[in-house]
CSV table of C-alpha atoms in Angstrom, one decimal:
chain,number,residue,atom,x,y,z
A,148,UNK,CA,8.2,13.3,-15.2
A,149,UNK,CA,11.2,15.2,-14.1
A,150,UNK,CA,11.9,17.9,-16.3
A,151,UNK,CA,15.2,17.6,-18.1
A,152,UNK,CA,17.5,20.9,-17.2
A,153,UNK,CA,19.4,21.2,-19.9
A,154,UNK,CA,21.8,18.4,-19.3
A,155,UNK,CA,22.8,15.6,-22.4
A,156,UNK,CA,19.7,14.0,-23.0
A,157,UNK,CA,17.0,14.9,-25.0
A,158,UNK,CA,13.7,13.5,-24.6
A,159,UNK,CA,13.4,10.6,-25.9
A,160,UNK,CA,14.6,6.8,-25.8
A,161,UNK,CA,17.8,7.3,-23.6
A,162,UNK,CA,16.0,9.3,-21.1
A,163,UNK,CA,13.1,6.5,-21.4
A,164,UNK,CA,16.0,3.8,-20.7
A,165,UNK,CA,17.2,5.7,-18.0
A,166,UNK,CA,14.2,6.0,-16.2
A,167,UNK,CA,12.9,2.1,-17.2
A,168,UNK,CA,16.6,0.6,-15.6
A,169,UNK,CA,16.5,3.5,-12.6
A,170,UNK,CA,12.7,2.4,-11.9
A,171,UNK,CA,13.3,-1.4,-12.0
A,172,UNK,CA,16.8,-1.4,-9.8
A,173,UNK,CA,14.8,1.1,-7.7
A,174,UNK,CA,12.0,-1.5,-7.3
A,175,UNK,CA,13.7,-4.8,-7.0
A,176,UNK,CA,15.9,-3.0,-4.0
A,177,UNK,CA,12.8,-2.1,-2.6
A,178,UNK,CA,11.4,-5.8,-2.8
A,179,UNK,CA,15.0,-7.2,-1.7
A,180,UNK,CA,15.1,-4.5,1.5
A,181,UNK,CA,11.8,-6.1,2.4
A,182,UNK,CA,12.9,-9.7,2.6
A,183,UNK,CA,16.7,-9.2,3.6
A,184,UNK,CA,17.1,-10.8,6.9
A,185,UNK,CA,20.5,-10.4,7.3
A,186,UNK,CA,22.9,-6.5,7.4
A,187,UNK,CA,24.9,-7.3,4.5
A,188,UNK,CA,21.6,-8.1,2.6
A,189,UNK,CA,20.5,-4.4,3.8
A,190,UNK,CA,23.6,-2.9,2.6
A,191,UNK,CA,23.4,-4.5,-0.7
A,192,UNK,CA,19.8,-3.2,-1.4
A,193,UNK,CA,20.7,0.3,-0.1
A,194,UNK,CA,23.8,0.3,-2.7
A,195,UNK,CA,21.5,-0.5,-5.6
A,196,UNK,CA,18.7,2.2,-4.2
A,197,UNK,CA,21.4,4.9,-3.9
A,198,UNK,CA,22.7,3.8,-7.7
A,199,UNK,CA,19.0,4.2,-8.7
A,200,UNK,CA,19.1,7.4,-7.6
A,201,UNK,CA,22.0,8.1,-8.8
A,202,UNK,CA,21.0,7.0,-12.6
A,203,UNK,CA,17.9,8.8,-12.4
A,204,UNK,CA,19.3,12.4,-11.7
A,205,UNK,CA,20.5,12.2,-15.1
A,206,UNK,CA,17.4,12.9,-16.5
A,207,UNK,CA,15.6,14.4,-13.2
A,208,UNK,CA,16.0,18.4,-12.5
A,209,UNK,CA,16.2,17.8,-8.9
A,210,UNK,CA,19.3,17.6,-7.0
A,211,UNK,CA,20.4,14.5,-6.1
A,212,UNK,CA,19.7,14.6,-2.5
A,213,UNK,CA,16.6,15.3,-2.7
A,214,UNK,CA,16.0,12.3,-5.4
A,215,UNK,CA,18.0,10.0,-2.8
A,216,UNK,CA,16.0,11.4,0.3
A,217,UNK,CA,12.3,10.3,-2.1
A,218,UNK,CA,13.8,6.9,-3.1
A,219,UNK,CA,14.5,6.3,0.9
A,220,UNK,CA,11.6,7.4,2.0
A,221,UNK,CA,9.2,5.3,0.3
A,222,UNK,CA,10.4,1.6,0.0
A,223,UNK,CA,7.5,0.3,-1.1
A,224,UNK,CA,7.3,0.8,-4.5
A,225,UNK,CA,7.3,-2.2,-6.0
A,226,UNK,CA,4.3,-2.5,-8.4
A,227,UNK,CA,3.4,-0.2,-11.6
A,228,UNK,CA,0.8,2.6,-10.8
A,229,UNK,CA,-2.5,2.9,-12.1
A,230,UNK,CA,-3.7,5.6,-13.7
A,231,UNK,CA,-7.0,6.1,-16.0
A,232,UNK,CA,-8.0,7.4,-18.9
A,233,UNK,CA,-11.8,8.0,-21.1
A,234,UNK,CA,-12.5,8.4,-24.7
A,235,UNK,CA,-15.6,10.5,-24.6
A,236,UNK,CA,-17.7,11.2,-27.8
A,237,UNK,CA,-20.1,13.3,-28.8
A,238,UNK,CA,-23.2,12.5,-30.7
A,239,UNK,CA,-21.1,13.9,-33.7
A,240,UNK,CA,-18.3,11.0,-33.2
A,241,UNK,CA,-15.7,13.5,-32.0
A,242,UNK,CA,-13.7,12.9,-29.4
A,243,UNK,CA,-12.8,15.2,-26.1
A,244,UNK,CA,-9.0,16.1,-25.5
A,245,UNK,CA,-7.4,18.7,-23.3
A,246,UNK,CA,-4.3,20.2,-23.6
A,247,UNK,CA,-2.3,20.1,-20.5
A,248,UNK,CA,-0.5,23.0,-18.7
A,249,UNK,CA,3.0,21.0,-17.5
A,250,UNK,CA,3.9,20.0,-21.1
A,251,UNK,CA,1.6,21.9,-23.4
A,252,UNK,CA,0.7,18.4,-25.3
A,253,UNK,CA,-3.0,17.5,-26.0
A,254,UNK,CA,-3.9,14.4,-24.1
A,255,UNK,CA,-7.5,12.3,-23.5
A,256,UNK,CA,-8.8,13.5,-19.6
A,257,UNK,CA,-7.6,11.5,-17.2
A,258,UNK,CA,-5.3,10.9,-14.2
A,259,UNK,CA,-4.5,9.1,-11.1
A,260,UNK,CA,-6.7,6.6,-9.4
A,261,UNK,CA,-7.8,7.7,-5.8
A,262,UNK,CA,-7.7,4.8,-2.8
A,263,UNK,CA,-11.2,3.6,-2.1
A,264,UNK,CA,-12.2,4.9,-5.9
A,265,UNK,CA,-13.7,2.4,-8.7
A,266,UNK,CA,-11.9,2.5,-11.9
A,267,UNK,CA,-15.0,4.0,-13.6
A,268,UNK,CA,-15.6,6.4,-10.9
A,269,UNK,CA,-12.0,7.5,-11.9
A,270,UNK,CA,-12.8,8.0,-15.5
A,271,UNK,CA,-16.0,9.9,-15.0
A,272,UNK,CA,-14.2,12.1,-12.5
A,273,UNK,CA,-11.0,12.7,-13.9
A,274,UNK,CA,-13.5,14.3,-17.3
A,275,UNK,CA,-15.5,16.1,-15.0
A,276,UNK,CA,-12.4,17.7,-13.1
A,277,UNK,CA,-10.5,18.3,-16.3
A,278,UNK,CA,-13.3,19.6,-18.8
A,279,UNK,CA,-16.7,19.9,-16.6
A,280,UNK,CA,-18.4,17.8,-19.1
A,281,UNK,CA,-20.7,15.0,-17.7
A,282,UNK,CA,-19.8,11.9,-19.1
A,283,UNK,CA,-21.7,8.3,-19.1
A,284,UNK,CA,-19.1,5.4,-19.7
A,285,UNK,CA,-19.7,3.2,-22.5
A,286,UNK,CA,-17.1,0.4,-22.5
A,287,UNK,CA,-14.0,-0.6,-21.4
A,288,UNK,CA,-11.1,-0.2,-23.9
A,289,UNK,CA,-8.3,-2.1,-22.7
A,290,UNK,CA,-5.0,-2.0,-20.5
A,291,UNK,CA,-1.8,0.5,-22.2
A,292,UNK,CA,1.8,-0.3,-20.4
A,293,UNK,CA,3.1,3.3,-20.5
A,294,UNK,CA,6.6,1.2,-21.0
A,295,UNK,CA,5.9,0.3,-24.4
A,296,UNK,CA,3.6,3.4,-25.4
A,297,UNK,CA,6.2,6.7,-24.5
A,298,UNK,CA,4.7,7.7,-21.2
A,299,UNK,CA,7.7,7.1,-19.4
A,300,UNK,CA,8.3,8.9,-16.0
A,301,UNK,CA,9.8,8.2,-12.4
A,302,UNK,CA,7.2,5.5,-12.2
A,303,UNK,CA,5.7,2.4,-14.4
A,304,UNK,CA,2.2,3.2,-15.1
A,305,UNK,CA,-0.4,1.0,-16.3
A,306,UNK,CA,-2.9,3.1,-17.7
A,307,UNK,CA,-6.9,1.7,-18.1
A,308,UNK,CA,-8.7,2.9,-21.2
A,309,UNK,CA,-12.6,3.5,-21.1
A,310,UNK,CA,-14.9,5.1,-23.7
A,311,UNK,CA,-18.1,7.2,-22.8
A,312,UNK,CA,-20.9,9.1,-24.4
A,313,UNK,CA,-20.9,13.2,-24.0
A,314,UNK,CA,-24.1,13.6,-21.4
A,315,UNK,CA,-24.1,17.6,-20.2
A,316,UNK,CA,-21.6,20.4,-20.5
A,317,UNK,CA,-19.7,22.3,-22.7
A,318,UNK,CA,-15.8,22.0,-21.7
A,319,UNK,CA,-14.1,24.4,-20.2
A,320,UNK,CA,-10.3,25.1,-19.4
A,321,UNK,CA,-9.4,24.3,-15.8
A,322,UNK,CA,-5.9,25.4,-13.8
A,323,UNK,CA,-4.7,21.7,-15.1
A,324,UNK,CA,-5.2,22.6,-19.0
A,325,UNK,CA,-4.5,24.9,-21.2
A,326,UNK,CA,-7.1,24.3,-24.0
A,327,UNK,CA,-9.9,21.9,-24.4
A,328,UNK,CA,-12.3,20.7,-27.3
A,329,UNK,CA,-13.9,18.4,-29.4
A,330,UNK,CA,-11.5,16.6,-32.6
A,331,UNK,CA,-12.4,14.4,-35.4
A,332,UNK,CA,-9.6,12.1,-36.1
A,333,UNK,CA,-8.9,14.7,-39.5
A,334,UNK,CA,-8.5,18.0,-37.1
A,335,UNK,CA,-7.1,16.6,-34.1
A,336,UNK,CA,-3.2,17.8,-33.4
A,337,UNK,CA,-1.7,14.3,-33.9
A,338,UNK,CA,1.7,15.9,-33.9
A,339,UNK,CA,1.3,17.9,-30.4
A,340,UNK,CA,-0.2,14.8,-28.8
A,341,UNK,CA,1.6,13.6,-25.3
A,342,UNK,CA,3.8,10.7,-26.1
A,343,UNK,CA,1.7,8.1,-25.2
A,344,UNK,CA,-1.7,8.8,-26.3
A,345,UNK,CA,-1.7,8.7,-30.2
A,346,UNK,CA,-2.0,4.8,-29.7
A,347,UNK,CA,-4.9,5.0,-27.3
A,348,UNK,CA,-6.7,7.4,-29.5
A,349,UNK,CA,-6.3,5.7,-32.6
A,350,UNK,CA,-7.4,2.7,-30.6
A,351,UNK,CA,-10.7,4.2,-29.4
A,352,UNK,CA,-11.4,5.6,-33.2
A,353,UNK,CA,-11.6,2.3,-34.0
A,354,UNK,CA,-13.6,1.0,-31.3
A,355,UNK,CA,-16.4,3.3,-32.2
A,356,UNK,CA,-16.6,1.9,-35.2
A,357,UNK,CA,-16.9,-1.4,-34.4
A,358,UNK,CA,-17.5,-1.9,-30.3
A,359,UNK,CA,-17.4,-5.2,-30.7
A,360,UNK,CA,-14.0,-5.5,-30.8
A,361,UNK,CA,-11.8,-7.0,-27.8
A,362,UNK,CA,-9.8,-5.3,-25.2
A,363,UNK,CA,-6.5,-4.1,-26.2
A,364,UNK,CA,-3.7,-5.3,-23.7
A,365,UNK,CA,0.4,-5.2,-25.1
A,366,UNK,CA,0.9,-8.8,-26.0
A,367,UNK,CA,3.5,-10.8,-23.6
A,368,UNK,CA,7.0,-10.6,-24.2
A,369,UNK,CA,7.1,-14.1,-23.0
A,370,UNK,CA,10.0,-13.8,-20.4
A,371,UNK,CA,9.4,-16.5,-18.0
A,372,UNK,CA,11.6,-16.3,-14.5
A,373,UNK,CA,13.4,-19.4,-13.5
A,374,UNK,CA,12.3,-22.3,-11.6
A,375,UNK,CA,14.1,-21.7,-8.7
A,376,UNK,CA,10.5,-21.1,-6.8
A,377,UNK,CA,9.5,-24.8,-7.4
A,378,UNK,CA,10.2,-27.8,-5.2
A,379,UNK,CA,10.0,-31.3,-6.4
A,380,UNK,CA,6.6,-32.4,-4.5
A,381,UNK,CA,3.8,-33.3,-7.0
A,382,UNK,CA,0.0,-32.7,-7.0
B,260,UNK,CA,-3.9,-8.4,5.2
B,261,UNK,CA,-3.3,-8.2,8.6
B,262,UNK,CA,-4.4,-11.2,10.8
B,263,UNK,CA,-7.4,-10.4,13.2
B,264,UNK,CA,-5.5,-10.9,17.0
B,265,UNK,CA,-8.2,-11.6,19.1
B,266,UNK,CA,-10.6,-8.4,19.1
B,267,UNK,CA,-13.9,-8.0,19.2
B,268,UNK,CA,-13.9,-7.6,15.3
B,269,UNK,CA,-14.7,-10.7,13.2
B,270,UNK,CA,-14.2,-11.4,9.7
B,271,UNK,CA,-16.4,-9.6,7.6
B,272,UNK,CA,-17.9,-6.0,7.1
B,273,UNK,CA,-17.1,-4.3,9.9
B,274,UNK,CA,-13.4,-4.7,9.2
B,275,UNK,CA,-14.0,-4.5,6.1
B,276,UNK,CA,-15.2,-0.6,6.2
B,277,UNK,CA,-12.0,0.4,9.2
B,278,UNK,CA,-9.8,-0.8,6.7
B,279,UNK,CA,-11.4,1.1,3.9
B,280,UNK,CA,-12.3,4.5,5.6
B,281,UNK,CA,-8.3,4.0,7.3
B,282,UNK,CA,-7.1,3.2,3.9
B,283,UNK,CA,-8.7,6.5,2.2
B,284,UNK,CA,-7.5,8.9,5.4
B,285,UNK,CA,-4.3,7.9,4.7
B,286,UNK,CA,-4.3,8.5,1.2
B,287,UNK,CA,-5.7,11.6,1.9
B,288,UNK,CA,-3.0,12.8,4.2
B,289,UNK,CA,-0.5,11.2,1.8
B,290,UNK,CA,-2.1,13.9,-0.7
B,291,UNK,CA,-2.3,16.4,1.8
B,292,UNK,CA,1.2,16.3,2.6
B,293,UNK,CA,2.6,16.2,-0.7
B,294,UNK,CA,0.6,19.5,-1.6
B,295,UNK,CA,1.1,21.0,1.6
B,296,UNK,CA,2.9,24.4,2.0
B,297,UNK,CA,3.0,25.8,5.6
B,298,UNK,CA,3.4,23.8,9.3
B,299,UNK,CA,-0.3,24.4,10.0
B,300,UNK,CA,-1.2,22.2,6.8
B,301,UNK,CA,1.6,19.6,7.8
B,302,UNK,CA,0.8,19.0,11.7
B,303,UNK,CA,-3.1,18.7,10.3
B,304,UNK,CA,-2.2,16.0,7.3
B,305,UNK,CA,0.4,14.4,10.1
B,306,UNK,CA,-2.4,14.1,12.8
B,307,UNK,CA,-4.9,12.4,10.1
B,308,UNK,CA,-2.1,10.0,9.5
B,309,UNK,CA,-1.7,8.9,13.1
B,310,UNK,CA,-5.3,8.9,13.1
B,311,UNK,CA,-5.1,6.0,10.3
B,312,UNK,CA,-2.8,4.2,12.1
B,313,UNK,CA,-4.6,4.0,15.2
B,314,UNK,CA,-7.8,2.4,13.3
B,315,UNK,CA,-5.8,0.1,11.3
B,316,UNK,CA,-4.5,-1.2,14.3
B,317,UNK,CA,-8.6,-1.7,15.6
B,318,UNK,CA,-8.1,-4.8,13.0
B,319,UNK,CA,-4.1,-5.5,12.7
B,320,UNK,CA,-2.3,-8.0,14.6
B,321,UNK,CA,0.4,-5.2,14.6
B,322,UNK,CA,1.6,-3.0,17.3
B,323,UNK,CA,0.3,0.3,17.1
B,324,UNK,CA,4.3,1.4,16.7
B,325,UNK,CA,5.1,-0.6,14.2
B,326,UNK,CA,1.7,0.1,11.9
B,327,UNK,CA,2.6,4.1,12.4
B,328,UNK,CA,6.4,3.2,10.9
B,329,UNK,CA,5.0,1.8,8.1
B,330,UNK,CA,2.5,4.8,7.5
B,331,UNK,CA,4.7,7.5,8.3
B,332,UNK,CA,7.7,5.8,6.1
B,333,UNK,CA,5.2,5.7,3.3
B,334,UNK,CA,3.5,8.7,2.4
B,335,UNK,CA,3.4,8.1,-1.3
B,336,UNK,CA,0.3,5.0,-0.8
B,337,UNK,CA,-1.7,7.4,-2.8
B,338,UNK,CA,-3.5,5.4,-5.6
B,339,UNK,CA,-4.5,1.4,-5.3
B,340,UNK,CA,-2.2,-0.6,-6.3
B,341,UNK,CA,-2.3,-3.5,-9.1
B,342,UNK,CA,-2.3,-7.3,-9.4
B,343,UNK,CA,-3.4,-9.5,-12.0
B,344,UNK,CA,-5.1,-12.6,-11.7
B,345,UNK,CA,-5.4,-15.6,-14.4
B,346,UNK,CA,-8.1,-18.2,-15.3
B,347,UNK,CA,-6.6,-20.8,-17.5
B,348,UNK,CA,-8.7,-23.3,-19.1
B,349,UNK,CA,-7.4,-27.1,-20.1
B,350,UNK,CA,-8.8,-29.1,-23.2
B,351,UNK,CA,-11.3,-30.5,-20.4
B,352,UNK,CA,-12.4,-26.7,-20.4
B,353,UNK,CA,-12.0,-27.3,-16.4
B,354,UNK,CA,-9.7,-24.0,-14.7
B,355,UNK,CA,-6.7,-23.7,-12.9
B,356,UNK,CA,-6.8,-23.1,-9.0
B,357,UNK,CA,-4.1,-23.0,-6.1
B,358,UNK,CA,-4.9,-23.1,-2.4
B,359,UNK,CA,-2.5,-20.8,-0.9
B,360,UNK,CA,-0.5,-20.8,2.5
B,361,UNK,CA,-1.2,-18.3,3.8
B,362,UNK,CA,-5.3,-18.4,5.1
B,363,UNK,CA,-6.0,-21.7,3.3
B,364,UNK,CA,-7.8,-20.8,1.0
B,365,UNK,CA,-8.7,-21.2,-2.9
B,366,UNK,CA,-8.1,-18.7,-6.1
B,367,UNK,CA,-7.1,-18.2,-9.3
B,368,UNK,CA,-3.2,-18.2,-9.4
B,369,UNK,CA,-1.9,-14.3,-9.5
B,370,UNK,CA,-0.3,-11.6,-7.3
B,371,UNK,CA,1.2,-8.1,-7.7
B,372,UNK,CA,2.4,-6.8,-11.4
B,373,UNK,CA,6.0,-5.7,-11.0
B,374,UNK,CA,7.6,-2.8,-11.9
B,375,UNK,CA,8.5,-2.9,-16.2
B,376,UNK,CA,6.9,-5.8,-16.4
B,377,UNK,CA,3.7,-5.9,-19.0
B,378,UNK,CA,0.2,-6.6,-17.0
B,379,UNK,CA,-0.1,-10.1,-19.5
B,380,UNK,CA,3.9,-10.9,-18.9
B,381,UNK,CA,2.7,-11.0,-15.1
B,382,UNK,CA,-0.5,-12.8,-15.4
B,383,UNK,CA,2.0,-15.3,-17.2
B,384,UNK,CA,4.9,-15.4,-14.7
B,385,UNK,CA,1.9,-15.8,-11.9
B,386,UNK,CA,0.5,-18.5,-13.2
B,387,UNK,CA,3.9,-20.3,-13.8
B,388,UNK,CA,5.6,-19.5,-10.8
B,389,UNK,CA,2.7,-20.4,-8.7
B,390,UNK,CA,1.7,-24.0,-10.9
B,391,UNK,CA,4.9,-24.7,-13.2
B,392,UNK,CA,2.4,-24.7,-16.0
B,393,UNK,CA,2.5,-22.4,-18.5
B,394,UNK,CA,-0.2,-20.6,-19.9
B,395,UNK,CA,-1.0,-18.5,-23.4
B,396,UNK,CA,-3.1,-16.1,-22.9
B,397,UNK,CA,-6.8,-15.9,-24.4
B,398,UNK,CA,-8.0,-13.0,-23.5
B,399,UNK,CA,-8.5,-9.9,-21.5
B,400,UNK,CA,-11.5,-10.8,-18.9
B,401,UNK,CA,-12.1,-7.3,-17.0
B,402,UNK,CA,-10.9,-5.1,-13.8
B,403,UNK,CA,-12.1,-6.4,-10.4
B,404,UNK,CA,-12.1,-3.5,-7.7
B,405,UNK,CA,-11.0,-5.3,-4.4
B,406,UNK,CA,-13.2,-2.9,-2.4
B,407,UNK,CA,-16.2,-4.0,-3.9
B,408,UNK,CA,-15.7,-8.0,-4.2
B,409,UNK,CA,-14.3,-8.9,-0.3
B,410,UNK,CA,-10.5,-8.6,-1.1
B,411,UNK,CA,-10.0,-6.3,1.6
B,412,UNK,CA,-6.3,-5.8,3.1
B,413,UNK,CA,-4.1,-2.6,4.2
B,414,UNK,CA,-3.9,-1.5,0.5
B,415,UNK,CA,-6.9,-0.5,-2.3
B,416,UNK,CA,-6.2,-3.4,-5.3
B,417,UNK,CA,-7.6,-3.7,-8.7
B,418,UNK,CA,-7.4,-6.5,-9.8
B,419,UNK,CA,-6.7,-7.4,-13.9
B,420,UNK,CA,-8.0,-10.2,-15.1
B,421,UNK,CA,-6.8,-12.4,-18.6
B,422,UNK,CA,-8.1,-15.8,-19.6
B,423,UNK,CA,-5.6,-18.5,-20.6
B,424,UNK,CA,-4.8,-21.9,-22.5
B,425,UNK,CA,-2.6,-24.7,-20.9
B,426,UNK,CA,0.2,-25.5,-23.0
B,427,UNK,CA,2.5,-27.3,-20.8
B,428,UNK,CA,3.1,-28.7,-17.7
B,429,UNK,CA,1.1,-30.8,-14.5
B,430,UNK,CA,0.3,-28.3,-12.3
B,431,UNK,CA,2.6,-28.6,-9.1
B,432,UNK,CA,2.8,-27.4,-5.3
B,433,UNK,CA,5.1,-24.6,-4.5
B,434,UNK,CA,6.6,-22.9,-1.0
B,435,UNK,CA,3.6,-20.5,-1.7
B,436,UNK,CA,0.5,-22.7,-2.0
B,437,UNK,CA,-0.8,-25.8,-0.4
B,438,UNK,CA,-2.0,-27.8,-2.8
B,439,UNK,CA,-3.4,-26.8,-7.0
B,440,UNK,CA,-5.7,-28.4,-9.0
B,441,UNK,CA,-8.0,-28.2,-12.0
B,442,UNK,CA,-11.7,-27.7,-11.6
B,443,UNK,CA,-14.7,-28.1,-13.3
B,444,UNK,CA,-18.0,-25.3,-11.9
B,445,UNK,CA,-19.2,-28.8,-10.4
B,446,UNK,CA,-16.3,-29.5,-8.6
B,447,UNK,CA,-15.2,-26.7,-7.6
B,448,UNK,CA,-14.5,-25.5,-3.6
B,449,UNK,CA,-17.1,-22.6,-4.1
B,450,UNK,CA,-16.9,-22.3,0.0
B,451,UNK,CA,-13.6,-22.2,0.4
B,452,UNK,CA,-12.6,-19.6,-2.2
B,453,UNK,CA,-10.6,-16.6,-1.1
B,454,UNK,CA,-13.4,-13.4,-0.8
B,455,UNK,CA,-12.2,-11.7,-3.6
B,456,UNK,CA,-12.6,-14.6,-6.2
B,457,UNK,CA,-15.8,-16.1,-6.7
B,458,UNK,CA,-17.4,-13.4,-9.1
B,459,UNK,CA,-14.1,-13.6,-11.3
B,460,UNK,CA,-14.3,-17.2,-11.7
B,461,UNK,CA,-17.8,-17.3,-11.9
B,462,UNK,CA,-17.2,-14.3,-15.0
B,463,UNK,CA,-14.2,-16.7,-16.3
B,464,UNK,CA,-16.6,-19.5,-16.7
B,465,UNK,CA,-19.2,-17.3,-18.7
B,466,UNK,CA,-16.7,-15.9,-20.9
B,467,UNK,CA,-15.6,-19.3,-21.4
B,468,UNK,CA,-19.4,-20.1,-23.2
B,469,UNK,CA,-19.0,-16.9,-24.9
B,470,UNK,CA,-16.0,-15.2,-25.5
B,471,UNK,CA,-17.2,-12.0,-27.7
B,472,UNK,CA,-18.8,-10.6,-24.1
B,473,UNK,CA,-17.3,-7.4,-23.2
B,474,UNK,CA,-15.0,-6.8,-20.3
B,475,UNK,CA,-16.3,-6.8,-17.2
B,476,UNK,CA,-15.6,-3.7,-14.6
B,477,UNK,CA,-18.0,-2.2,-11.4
B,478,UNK,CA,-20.5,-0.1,-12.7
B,479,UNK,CA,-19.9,4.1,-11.7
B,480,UNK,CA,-21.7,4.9,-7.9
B,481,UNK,CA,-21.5,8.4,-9.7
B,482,UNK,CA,-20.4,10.3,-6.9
B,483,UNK,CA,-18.7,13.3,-9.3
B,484,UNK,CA,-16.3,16.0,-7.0
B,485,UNK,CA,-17.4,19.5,-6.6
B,486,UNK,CA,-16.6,22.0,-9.1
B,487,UNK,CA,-14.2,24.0,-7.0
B,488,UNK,CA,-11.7,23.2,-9.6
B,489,UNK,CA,-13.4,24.9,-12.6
B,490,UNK,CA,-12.7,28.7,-13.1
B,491,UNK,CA,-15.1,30.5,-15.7
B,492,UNK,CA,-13.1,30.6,-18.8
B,493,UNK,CA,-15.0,29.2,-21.6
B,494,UNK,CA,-13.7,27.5,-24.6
């Protein structure tokens, strides 16, 4: 996420606001510019994509120009991005993390999901690239909303959780990390940890233990939209 | 995804892989272009873009103009996008499908997550916007990768998929479907589904006889990266 330059706001939940109401405004004008059929429609959309800009340079280094001149150029951002993330163990039970070079906090290995790759391609890969340790997935852990777990950045991310066995390799620092090993849940850095990873961790501790257990997914909030989309002809 | 005008391409495979090897160039150039720093690297990721374009259009109703807008507005497609998808169960233990407008065809209700929305709000709001019923969830069934289950289109999709209970409601037609229904696996329009969902509703049905089964997702093709990204520093 943009790195804060010293202005107000620490990290923390009114930068997370920030970016959660500059993100959404950003993405319904993008939806709205898609559909508008008419100018004043456009100008509308454009108003609220320039105040989304505007919002977000609060708690974004860049200048603002060059935040308007992103948000303007890309209009189609108007779903969450997914990103992917693997719990690997070793035959010890201890879990692989890598501390990574923009923010010096530990993480699991993961990252962005490439076009035309499978989710569990993803996983394998991103612990390969990150720690060149071979890994064999084991299950799939469950869905984290970076909303509602402290991940929060310039874009909504859904992030998908799998576990995996150690195979081959010992792990090694990369240029994307500044440290790498292997933690129990007793030694691992719980208080240097990126935001939203303590509940995934804590999550895939328990998993091991008993891998019978469900998915996680964050429960619905249970806002329904109105019923403006329904007409009155029955099935 | 974009309607077939006449070519010789039919249905199937072979437009199938254009849009997935045009999908991933442009991704790539997306990438490339982000990460590039001199005019040489720009004109090259620029020229694989166009490049995209011009295949896309082998199997787009489009004009070849209007295709290379889109691309070259949009140079941040560069992970697949995310919808969720919902297979709610009545008392009857029949499930809930919509035939929708736009190829005629039959699925589970869904569409894209939206940005700060949880994945199980959306697979809520899906279902009732598209059926007026409205759903609990059950369960978190498993991701679906579009590329390998015949949900092709201009954009890589996972798909997430939740089980659901009816609460409330008789399922009704909206401006987006045709006609909705519930089914039983006997009665069900098995030719006439949309591509992408026969193995999700035939995994829906299983994990309705036995709901401890784990998650589904597509098994790893294990192609790992090259190790250009290690350096030798051991841990």
């Amino acid at each position: 996420m943009g790195a804060n330059d010293g202005r107000v706001l620490e990290e923390g939940s009114a930068e997370e606001t920030i970016l959660r109401v500059a993100g959404k405004l950003r993405a319904l004008s993008n939806s709205g510019l898609y559909f508008a059929d008419n100018p004043y429609q456009i100008e509308t959309f454009e108003q609220m994509l320039a105040l989304s800009a505007e919002l977000t340079e609060l708690v974004d280094a860049r200048p603002l120009a060059e935040i308007q001149r992103q948000f303007f150029d890309d209009t189609r951002y108007v779903s969450p991005y997914v990103v992917v993330d693997t719990a690997a163990f070793d035959d010890a039970g201890r879990i692989l993390l890598i501390q990574r070079k923009d923010n010096g906090r530990w993480a699991l290995p993961g990252g962005w999901c490439e076009v035309n790759e499978l989710p569990a391609d993803g996983a394998v890969r991103e612990v390969w690239e990150e720690t060149a340790c071979r890994v064999a997935l084991s299950g799939f852990l469950g869905i984290f909303d970076n909303n509602y777990h402290g991940g929060g950045g310039l874009h909504h991310l859904y992030c998908l959780l799998f576990a995996a066995r150690h195979v081959e390799g010992t792990p090694i620092v990369t240029r994307e990390t500044l440290d790498v090993g292997w933690f129990t849940p007793q030694n691992l850095p719980w208080d240097a940890l990126h935001a939203a990873h303590p509940a995934r961790i804590r999550f895939a501790f328990e998993w091991q233990q008993e891998p019978s257990r469900h998915p996680f997914y964050d429960l619905p909030r249970g806002h329904l939209h109105p019923t403006w989309q329904h007409n009155t002809r029955q099935e």
